[in-house]
Coordinates of C-alpha atoms in Angstrom, one line a residue:
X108 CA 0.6 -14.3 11.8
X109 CA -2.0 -16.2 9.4
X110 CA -5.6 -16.1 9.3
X111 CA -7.3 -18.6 6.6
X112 CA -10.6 -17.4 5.0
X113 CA -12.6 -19.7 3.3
X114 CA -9.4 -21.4 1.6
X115 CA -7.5 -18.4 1.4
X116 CA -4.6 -17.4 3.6
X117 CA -4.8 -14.2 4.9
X118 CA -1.0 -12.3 5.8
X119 CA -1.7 -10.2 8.9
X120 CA 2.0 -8.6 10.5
X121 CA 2.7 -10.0 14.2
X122 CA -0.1 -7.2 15.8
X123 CA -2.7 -8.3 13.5
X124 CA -2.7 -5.9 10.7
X125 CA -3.8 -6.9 7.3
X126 CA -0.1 -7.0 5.1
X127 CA -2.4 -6.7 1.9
X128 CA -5.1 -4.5 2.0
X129 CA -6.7 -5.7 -1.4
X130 CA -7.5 -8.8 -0.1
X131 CA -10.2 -7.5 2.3
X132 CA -13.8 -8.8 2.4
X133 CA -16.6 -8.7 5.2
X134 CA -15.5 -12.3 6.0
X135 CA -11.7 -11.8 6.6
X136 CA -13.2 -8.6 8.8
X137 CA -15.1 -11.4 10.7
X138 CA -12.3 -13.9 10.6
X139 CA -9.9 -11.0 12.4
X140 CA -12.8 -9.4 14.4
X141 CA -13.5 -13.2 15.7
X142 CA -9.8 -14.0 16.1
X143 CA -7.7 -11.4 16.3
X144 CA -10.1 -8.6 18.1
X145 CA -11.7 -11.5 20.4
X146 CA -15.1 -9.7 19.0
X147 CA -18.4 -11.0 17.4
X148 CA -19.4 -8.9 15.1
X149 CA -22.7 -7.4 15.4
X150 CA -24.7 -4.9 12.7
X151 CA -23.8 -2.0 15.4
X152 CA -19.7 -2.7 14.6
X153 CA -20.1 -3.2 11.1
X154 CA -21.7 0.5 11.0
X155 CA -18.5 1.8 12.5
X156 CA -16.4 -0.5 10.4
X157 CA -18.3 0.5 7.1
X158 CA -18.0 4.5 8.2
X159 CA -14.0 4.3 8.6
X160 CA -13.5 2.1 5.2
X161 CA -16.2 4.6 3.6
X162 CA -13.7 7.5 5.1
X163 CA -10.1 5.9 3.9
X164 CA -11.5 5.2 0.5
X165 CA -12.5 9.0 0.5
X166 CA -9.6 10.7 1.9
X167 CA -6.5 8.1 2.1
X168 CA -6.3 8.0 5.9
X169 CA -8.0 6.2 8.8
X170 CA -10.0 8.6 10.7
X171 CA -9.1 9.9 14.1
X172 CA -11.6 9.3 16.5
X173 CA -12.5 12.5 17.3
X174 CA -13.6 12.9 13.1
X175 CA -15.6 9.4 13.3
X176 CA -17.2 10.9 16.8
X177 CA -19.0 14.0 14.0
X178 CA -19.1 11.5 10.8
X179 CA -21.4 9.1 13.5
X180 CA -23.3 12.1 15.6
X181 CA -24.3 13.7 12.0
X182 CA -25.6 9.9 10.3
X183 CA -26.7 7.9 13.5
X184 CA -27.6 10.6 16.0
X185 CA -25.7 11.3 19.7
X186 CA -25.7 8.1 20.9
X187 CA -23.9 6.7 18.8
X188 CA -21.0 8.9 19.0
X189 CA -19.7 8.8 22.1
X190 CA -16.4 7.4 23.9
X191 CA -18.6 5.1 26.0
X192 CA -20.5 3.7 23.0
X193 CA -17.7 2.9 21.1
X194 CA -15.6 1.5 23.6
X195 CA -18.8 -1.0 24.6
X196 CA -18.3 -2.2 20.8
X197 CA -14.7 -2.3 20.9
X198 CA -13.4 -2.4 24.4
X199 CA -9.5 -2.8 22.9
X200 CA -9.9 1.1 21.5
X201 CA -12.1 2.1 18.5
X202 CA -8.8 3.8 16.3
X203 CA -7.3 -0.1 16.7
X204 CA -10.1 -2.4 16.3
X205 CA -12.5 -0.8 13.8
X206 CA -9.0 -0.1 11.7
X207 CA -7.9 -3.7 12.0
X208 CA -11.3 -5.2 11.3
X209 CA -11.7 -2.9 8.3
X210 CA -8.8 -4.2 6.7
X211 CA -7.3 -0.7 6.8
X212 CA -3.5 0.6 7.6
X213 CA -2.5 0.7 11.3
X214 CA -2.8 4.1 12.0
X215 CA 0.2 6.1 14.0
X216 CA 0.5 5.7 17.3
X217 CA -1.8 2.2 17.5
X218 CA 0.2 -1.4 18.4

């Protein structure tokens, strides 16, 4: 599967996930968000999306959800860290989508 970026081609494997990490930007996040994810991105996703590429970069590893659930309770407040409120931003499962539209490795156990 291809995606192409403002004239780049993007490599993403037969589920979606970015092949090459490194060639990540906010616009291939938009690109598979609009594409892949069937999402429009708003400023509430790219919160969550920024928080779990903030999270890799510190510790290696996509966060689980129950680890983004404190990380978004402790910087955004309660409502923003529930089940309900991330599955109304990404209805396909928060782990999956957030992940994919980071740009980030597909983590175990996702398709």
């Amino acid at each position: 599967m291809r995606i192409e970026v403002n004239g780049r081609v993007i490599e993403l494997s037969e589920a979606g996930w970015m092949v090459d990490m490194s060639q990540w930007d906010e616009d291939v996040g938009l690109a598979v968000a609009r594409e892949v994810e069937k999402l429009e991105m708003t400023e509430e996703h790219w919160i969550v999306v920024n928080e779990v590429r903030a999270y890799f970069q510190e510790y290696g590893v996509v966060p689980e959800q129950r680890v983004l659930s404190k990380i978004m309770k402790v910087k955004y407040g309660p409502e923003r860290s529930t089940q309900s409120y991330f599955y109304a931003l990404f209805p396909y499962g928060i782990i999956k989508s957030a992940n994919k539209i980071a740009g980030l490795p597909r983590p175990k156990g996702c398709s």
